[in-house]
Coordinates of C-alpha atoms in Angstrom, one line a residue:
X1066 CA 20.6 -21.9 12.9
X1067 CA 17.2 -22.6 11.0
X1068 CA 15.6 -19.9 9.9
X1069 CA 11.9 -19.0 9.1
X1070 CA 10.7 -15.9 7.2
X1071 CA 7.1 -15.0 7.1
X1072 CA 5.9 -12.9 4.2
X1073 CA 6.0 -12.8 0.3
X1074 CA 7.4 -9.3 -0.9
X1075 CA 10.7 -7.9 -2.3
X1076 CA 10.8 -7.0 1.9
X1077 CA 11.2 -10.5 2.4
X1078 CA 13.1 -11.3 -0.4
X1079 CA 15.9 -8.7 0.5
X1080 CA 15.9 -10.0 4.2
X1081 CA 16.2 -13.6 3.1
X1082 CA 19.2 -12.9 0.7
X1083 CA 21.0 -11.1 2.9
X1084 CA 20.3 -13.9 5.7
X1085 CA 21.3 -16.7 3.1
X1086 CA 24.7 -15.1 2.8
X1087 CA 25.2 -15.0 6.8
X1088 CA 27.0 -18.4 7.6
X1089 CA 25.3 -18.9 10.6
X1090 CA 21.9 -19.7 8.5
X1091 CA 22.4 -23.4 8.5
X1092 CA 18.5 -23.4 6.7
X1093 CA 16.7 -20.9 5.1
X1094 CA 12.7 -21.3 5.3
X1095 CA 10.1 -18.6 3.7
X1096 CA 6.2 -18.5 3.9
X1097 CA 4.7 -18.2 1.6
X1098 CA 7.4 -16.8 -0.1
X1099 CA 7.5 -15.8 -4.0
X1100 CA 9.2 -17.3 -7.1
X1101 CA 12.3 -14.6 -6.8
X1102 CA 12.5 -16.3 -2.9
X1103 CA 12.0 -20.3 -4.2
X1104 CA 15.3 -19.9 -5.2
X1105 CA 17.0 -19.3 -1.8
X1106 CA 15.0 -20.8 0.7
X1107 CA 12.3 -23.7 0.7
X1108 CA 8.9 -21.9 0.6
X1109 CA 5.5 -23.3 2.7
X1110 CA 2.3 -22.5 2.3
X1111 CA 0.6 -20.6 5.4
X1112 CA -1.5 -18.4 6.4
X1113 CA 0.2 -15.1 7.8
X1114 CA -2.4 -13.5 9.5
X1115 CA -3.0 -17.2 11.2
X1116 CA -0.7 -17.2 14.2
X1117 CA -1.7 -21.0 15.1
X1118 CA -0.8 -21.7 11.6
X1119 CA 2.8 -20.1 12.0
X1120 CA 3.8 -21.8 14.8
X1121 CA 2.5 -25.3 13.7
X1122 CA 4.6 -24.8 10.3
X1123 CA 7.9 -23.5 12.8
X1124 CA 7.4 -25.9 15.1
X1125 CA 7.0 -28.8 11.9
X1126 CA 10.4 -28.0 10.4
X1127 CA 12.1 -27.1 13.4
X1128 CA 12.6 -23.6 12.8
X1129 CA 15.4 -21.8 15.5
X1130 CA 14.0 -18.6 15.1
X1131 CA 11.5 -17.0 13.2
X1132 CA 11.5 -13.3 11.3
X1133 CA 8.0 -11.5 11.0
X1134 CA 8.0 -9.6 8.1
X1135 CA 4.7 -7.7 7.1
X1136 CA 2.9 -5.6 9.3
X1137 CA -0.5 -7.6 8.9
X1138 CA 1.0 -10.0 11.1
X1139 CA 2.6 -8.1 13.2
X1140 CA -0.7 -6.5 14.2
X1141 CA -2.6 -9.4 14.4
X1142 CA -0.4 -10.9 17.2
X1143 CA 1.6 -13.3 15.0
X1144 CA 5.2 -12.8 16.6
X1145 CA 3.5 -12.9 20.3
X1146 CA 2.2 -16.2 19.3
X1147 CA 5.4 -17.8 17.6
X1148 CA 7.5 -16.2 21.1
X1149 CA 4.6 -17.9 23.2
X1150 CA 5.6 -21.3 21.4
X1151 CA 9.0 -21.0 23.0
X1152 CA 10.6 -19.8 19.9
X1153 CA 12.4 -16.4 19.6
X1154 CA 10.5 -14.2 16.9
X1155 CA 12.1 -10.9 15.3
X1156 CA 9.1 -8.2 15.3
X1157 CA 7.1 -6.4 17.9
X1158 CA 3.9 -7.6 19.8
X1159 CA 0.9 -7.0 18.7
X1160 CA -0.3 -4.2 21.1
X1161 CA 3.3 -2.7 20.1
X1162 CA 2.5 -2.8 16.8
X1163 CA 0.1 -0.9 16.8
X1164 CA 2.4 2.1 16.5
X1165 CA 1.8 1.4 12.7
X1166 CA -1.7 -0.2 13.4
X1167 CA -3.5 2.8 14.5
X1168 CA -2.0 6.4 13.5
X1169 CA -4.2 7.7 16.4
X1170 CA -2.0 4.9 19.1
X1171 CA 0.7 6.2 17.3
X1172 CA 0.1 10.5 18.0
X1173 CA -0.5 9.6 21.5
X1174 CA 2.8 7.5 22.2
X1175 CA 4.4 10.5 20.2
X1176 CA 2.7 13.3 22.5
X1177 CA 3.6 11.1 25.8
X1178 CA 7.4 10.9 24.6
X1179 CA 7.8 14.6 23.4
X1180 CA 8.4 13.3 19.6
X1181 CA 8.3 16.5 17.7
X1182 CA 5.3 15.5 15.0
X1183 CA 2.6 17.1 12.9
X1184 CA -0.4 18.8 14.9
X1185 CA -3.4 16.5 13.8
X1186 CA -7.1 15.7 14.7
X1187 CA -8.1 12.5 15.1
X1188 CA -12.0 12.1 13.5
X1189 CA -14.6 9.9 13.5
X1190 CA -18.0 12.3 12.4
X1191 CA -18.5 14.3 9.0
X1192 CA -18.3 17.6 11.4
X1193 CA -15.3 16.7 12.9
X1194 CA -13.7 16.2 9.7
X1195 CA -14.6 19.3 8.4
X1196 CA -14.0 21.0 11.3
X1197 CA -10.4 19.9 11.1
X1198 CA -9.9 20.6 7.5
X1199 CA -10.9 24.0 7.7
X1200 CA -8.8 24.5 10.3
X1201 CA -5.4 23.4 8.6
X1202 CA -6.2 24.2 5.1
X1203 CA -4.3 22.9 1.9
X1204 CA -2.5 21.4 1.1
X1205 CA -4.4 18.3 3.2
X1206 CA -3.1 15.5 4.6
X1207 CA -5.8 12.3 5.4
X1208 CA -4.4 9.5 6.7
X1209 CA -6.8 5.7 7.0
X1210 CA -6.7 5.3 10.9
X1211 CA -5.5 1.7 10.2
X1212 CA -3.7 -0.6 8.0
X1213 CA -3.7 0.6 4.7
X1214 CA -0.6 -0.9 2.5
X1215 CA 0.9 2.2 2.3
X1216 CA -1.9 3.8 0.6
X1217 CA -3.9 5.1 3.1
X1218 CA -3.0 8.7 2.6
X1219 CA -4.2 11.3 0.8
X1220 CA -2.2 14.4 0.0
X1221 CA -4.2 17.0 -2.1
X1222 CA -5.0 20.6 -2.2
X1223 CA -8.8 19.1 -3.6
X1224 CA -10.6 19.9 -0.5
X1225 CA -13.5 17.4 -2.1
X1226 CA -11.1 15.0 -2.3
X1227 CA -9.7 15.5 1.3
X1228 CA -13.1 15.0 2.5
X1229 CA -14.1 11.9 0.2
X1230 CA -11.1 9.9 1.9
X1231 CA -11.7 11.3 5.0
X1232 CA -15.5 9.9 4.6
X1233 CA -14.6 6.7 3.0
X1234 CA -11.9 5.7 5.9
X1235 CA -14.0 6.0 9.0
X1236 CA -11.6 6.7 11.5
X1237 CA -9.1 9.4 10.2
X1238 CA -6.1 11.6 11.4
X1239 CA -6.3 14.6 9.6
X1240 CA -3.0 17.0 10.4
X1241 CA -0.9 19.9 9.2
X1242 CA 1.4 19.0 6.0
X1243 CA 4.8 18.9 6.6
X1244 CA 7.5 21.0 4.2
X1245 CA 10.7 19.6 3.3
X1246 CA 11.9 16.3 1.8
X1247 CA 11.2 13.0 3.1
X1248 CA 13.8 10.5 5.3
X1249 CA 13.4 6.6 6.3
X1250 CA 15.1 5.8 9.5
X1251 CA 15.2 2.1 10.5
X1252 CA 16.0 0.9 14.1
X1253 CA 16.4 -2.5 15.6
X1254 CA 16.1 -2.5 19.4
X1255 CA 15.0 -5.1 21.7
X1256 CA 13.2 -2.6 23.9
X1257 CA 15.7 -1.1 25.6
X1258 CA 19.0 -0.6 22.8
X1259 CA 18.4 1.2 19.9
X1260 CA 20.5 0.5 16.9
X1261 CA 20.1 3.0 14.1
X1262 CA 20.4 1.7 10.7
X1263 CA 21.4 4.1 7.3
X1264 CA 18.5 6.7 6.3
X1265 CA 17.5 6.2 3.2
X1266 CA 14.6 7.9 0.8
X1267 CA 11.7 6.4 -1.0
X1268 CA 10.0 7.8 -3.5
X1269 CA 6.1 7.1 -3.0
X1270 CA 4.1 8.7 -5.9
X1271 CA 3.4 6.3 -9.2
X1272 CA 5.0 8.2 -11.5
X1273 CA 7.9 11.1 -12.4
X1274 CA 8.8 14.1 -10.8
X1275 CA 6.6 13.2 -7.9
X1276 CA 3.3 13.0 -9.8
X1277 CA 0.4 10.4 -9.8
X1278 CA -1.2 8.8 -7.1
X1279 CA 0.5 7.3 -3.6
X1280 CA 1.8 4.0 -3.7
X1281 CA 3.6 1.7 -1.8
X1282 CA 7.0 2.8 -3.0
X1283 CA 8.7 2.7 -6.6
X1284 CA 12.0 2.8 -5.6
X1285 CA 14.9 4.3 -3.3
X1286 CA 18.1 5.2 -2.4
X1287 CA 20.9 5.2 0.2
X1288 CA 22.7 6.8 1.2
X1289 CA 21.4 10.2 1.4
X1290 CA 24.3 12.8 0.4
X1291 CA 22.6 15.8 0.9
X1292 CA 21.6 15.1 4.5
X1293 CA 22.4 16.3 7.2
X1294 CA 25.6 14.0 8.7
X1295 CA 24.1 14.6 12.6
X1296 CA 20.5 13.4 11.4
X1297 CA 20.9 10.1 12.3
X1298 CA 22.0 11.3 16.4
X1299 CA 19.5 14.2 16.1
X1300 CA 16.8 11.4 15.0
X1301 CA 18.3 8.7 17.8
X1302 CA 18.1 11.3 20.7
X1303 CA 14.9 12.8 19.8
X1304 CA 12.5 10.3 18.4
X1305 CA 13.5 6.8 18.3
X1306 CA 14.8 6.8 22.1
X1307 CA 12.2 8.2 23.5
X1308 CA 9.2 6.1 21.5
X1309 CA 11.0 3.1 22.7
X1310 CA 11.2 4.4 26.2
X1311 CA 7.8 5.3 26.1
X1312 CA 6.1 2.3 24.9
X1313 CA 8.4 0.7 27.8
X1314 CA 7.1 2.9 30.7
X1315 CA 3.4 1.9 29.2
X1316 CA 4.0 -1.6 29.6
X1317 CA 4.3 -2.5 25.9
X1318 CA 7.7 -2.6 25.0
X1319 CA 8.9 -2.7 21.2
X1320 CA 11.2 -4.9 19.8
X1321 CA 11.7 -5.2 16.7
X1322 CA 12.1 -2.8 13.9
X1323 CA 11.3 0.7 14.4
X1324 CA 10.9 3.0 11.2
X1325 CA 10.6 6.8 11.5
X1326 CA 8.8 8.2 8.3
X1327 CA 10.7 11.8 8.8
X1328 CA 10.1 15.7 7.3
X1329 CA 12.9 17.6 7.3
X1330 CA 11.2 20.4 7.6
X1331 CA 12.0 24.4 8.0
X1332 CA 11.5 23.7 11.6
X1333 CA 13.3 20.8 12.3
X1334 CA 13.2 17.1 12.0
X1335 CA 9.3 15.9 12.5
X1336 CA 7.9 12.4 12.4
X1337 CA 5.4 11.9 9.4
X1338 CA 4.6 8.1 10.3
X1339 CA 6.1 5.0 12.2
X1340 CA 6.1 1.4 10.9
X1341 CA 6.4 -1.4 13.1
X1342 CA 8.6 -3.5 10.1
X1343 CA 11.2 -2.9 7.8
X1344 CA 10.0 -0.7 5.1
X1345 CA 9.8 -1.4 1.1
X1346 CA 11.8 -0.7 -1.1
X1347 CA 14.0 1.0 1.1
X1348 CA 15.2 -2.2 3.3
X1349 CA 16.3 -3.2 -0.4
X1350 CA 18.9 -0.4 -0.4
X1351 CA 19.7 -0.5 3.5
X1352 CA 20.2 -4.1 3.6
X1353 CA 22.2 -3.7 0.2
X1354 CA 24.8 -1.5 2.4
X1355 CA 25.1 -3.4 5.5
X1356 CA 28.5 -5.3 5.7
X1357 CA 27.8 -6.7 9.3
X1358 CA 26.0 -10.3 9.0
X1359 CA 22.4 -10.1 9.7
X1360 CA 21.2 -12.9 11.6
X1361 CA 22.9 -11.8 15.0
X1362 CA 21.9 -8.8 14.9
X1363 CA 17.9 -9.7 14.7
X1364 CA 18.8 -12.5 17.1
X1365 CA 19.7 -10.4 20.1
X1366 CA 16.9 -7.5 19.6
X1367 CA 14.5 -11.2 19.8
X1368 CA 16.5 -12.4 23.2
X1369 CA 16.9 -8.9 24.2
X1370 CA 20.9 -8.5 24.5
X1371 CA 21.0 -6.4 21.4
X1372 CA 23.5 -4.4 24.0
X1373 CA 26.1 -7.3 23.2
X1374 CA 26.3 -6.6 19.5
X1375 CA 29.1 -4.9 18.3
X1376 CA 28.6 -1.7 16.3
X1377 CA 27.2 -2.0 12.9
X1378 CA 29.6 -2.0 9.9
X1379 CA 28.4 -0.6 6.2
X1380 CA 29.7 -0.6 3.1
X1381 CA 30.8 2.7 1.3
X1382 CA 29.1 1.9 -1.5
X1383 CA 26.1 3.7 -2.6
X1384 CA 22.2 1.3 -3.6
X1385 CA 19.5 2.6 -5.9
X1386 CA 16.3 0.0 -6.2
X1387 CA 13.6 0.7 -9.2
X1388 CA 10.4 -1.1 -8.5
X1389 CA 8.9 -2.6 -11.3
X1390 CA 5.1 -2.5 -11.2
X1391 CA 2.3 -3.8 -12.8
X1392 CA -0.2 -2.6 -15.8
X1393 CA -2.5 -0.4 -13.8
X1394 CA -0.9 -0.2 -10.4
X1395 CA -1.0 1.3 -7.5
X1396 CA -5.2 0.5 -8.9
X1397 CA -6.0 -3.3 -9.6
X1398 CA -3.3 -4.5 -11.1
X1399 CA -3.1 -6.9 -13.9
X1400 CA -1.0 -10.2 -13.2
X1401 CA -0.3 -13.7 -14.9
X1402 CA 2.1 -11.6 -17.0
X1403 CA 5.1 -13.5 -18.2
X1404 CA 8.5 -11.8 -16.7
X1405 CA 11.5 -12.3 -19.4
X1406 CA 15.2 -11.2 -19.2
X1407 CA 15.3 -12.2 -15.0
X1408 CA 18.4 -14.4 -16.1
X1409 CA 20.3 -11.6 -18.6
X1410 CA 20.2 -9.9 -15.0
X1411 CA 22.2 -12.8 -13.5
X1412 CA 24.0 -13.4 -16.1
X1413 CA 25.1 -9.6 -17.4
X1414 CA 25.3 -7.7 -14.4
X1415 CA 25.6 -9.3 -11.2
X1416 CA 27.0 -9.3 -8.9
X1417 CA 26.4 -5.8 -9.0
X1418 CA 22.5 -5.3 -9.7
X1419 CA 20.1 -8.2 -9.1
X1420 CA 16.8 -8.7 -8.7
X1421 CA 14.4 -9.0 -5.6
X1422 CA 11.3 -10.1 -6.2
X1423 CA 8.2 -8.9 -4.8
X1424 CA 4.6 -9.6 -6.5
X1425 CA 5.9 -13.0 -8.6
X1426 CA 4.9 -16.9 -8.7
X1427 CA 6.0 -19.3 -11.0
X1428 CA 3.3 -20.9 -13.8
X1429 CA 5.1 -24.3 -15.1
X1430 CA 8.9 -23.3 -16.3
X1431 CA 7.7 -19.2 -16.6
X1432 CA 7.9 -16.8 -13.7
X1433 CA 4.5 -14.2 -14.0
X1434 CA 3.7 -11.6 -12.3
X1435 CA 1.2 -11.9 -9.1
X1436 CA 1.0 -8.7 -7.7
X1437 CA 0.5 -5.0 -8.2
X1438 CA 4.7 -4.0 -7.5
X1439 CA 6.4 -7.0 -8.9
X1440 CA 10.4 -6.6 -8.8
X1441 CA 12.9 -4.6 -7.1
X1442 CA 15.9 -4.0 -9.3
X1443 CA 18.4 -3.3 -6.6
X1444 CA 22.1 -2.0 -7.8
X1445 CA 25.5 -1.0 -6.1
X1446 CA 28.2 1.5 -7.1
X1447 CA 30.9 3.5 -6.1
X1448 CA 28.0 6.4 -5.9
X1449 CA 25.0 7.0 -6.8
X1450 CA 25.7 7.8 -10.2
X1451 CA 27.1 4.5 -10.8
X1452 CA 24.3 2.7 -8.5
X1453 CA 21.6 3.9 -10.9
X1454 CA 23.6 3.7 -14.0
X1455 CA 23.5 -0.3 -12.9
X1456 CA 19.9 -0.4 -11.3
X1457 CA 18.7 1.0 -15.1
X1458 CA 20.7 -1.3 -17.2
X1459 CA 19.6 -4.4 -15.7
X1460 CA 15.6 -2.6 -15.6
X1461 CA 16.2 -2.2 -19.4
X1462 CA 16.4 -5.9 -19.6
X1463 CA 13.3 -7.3 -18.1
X1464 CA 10.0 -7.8 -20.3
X1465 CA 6.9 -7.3 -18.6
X1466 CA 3.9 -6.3 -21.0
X1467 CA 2.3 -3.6 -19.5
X1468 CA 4.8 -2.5 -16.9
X1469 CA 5.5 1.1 -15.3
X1470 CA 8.8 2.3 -13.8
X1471 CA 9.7 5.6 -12.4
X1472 CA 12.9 7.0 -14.6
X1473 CA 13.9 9.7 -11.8
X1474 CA 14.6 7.3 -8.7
X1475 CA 18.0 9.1 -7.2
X1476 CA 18.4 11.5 -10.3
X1477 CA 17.8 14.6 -8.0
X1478 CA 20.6 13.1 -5.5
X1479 CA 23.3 11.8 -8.3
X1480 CA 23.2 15.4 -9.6
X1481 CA 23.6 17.2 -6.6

């Protein structure tokens, strides 16, 4: 089958890796795609937010089935129009979508399906948001009603700050601040079957030890040996279940991939945030795991027989990913850096670390950087000892002037 991916990021890279080593994928097509990417699949230009422009370039190289894989397109209708073209298209509609569009769509669905979530306020005056700031004290947690790259939210106990987000997003959900470490749950359904993928953890503040400012991710780890081994039921019978159920009974059914931003919290699992796509970095290390071949599993959640696939086989090995960012991220970042040791990576310790890339483009015979988060140094080991002991080696390698890495991603867990 011919294959097209749409997006740019380490995301994309980690899905089109693991989809060039399904034998099924007869051709492997990426747009727009990245230097890391280039050398997998055969990159296009496009447009991603342009649906039109998606299915002209699917329909032009004959594409089987198309993969969505950021959640810009997503919400701006891009897999509705691809599935309208008569082509089948892995990700949810745009009106589904908007379970990561809107955070407000998102607490409704929630309430309507008995997710167990934090209490928040949705705001849209000065008033309200003080109102509803006072009322839940510090720390505060302000989250950008929309799309916001992963850095939408604020957590602080700076009540100016709190309120300067607040002020500066429009429309906000403000809510209670959830104790208790994090979880990412993926699940691919087709609307109806839910298939749980392994919970992983991403680490989401810039620097060690949790400190700095939000970001899209630097890094993460599966699996999680600490966790609870009934999460991933407890998590299947109360949250992702019933959200598909209940974006069914409302007439806009998901399918696609579900991801439950979780607390684990003193009083039980609660939903911190759903995202309509597979989440980065952490698809890096689930995808890292999974054994069974990818392609038919996003094939029947697109035809909707995801009922037919057999259950998923993983690997007992344990994946650590350490995101390589930019001078200055998660603020402008500075790019049209040149990126050396990529091929002491392939060379040294492959096959078990390699690198994903994520903000890169090529400039003549040198690969730079393009982006704020640039690689994803993904490694495999017996454990996760081993998996970071790899994941840091092949880090150590790489020259980027400028460039910032967490030190601590799976340190906690590899101890415990």
């Amino acid at each position: 089958m011919k294959v097209l991916v749409i997006g740019g990021g380490a995301r994309e890279h980690a899905l089109c890796r693991s989809l060039s080593l399904d034998p099924d994928v007869t051709a492997l097509h990426c747009a727009p795609g990245n230097a890391g990417i280039a050398e997998i699949a055969e990159l296009h230009p496009v447009d991603q937010l342009d649906g039109a422009a998606v299915v002209e370039l699917a329909t032009g190289i004959g594409a089987e089935f198309v993969v969505v894989g950021p959640e810009a397109p997503l919400v701006a209708g891009v897999a509705d129009a691809v599935r309208r073209a008569g082509i089948p298209c892995f990700g949810p509609s745009g009106e589904a979508a908007q379970l990561e569009g809107s955070k407000a769509f998102a607490k409704d669905v929630m309430a309507g399906a008995g997710v167990p979530t934090a209490r928040a306020y949705v705001c849209t005056t000065p008033e309200e948001i003080d109102e509803a700031l006072d009322a839940f004290g510090a720390p505060y947690v302000v989250k950008d009603d929309g799309l916001a790259a992963g850095k939408g939210v604020v957590v602080t106990d700076d009540l100016a700050a709190a309120r300067e987000h607040a002020l500066a997003c429009g429309r906000v959900v403000i809510e209670e601040f959830l104790d208790g470490p994090e979880v990412s749950l993926f699940a691919i359904t087709d609307g109806e079957t839910v298939v749980p993928l392994q919970p992983a953890q991403d680490f989401k503040r810039a620097l060690d030890g949790d400190e700095g400012p939000n970001t899209g991710g630097m890094g993460a780890y599966s699996p999680l040996p600490w966790a609870d081994p009934k999460l991933v039921d407890e998590v299947m019978a109360t949250v992702l279940q019933p959200t598909v159920d209940e974006l069914r009974r409302r007439g806009t059914p998901f399918s696609g991939l579900l991801y439950a931003g979780l607390a684990i919290t003193s009083r039980g699992v609660r939903v911190i945030e759903f995202n309509a796509r597979f989440g980065d970095p952490e698809t890096q290390v689930v995808l890292a795991r999974l054994k069974t071949p990818l392609l038919s599993v996003l094939l029947n959640a697109a035809k909707g027989t995801l009922d037919i696939e057999p259950p998923l086989k993983w690997r007992d090995d344990a994946a650590v990913t350490v995101v390589v960012a930019s001078h200055n991220y998660p603020g402008t970042p500075r790019t049209g850096d040149p990126i050396e040791g990529l091929d002491a990576v392939n060379a040294e310790d492959a096959p078990h670390a390699y690198v994903l890339h994520a903000g890169t483009k090529r400039d003549g015979d040198a690969v730079v950087s393009a982006g704020g988060r640039v690689l994803s140094v993904t490694a495999t080991g017996k454990d996760l000892v081993e998996a970071r002991e790899r994941a840091y080696r092949a880090v150590g390698r790489i020259r980027l002037d400028g460039s910032q890495h967490r030190t601590d991603i799976a340190r906690k867990a590899a101890e415990a």
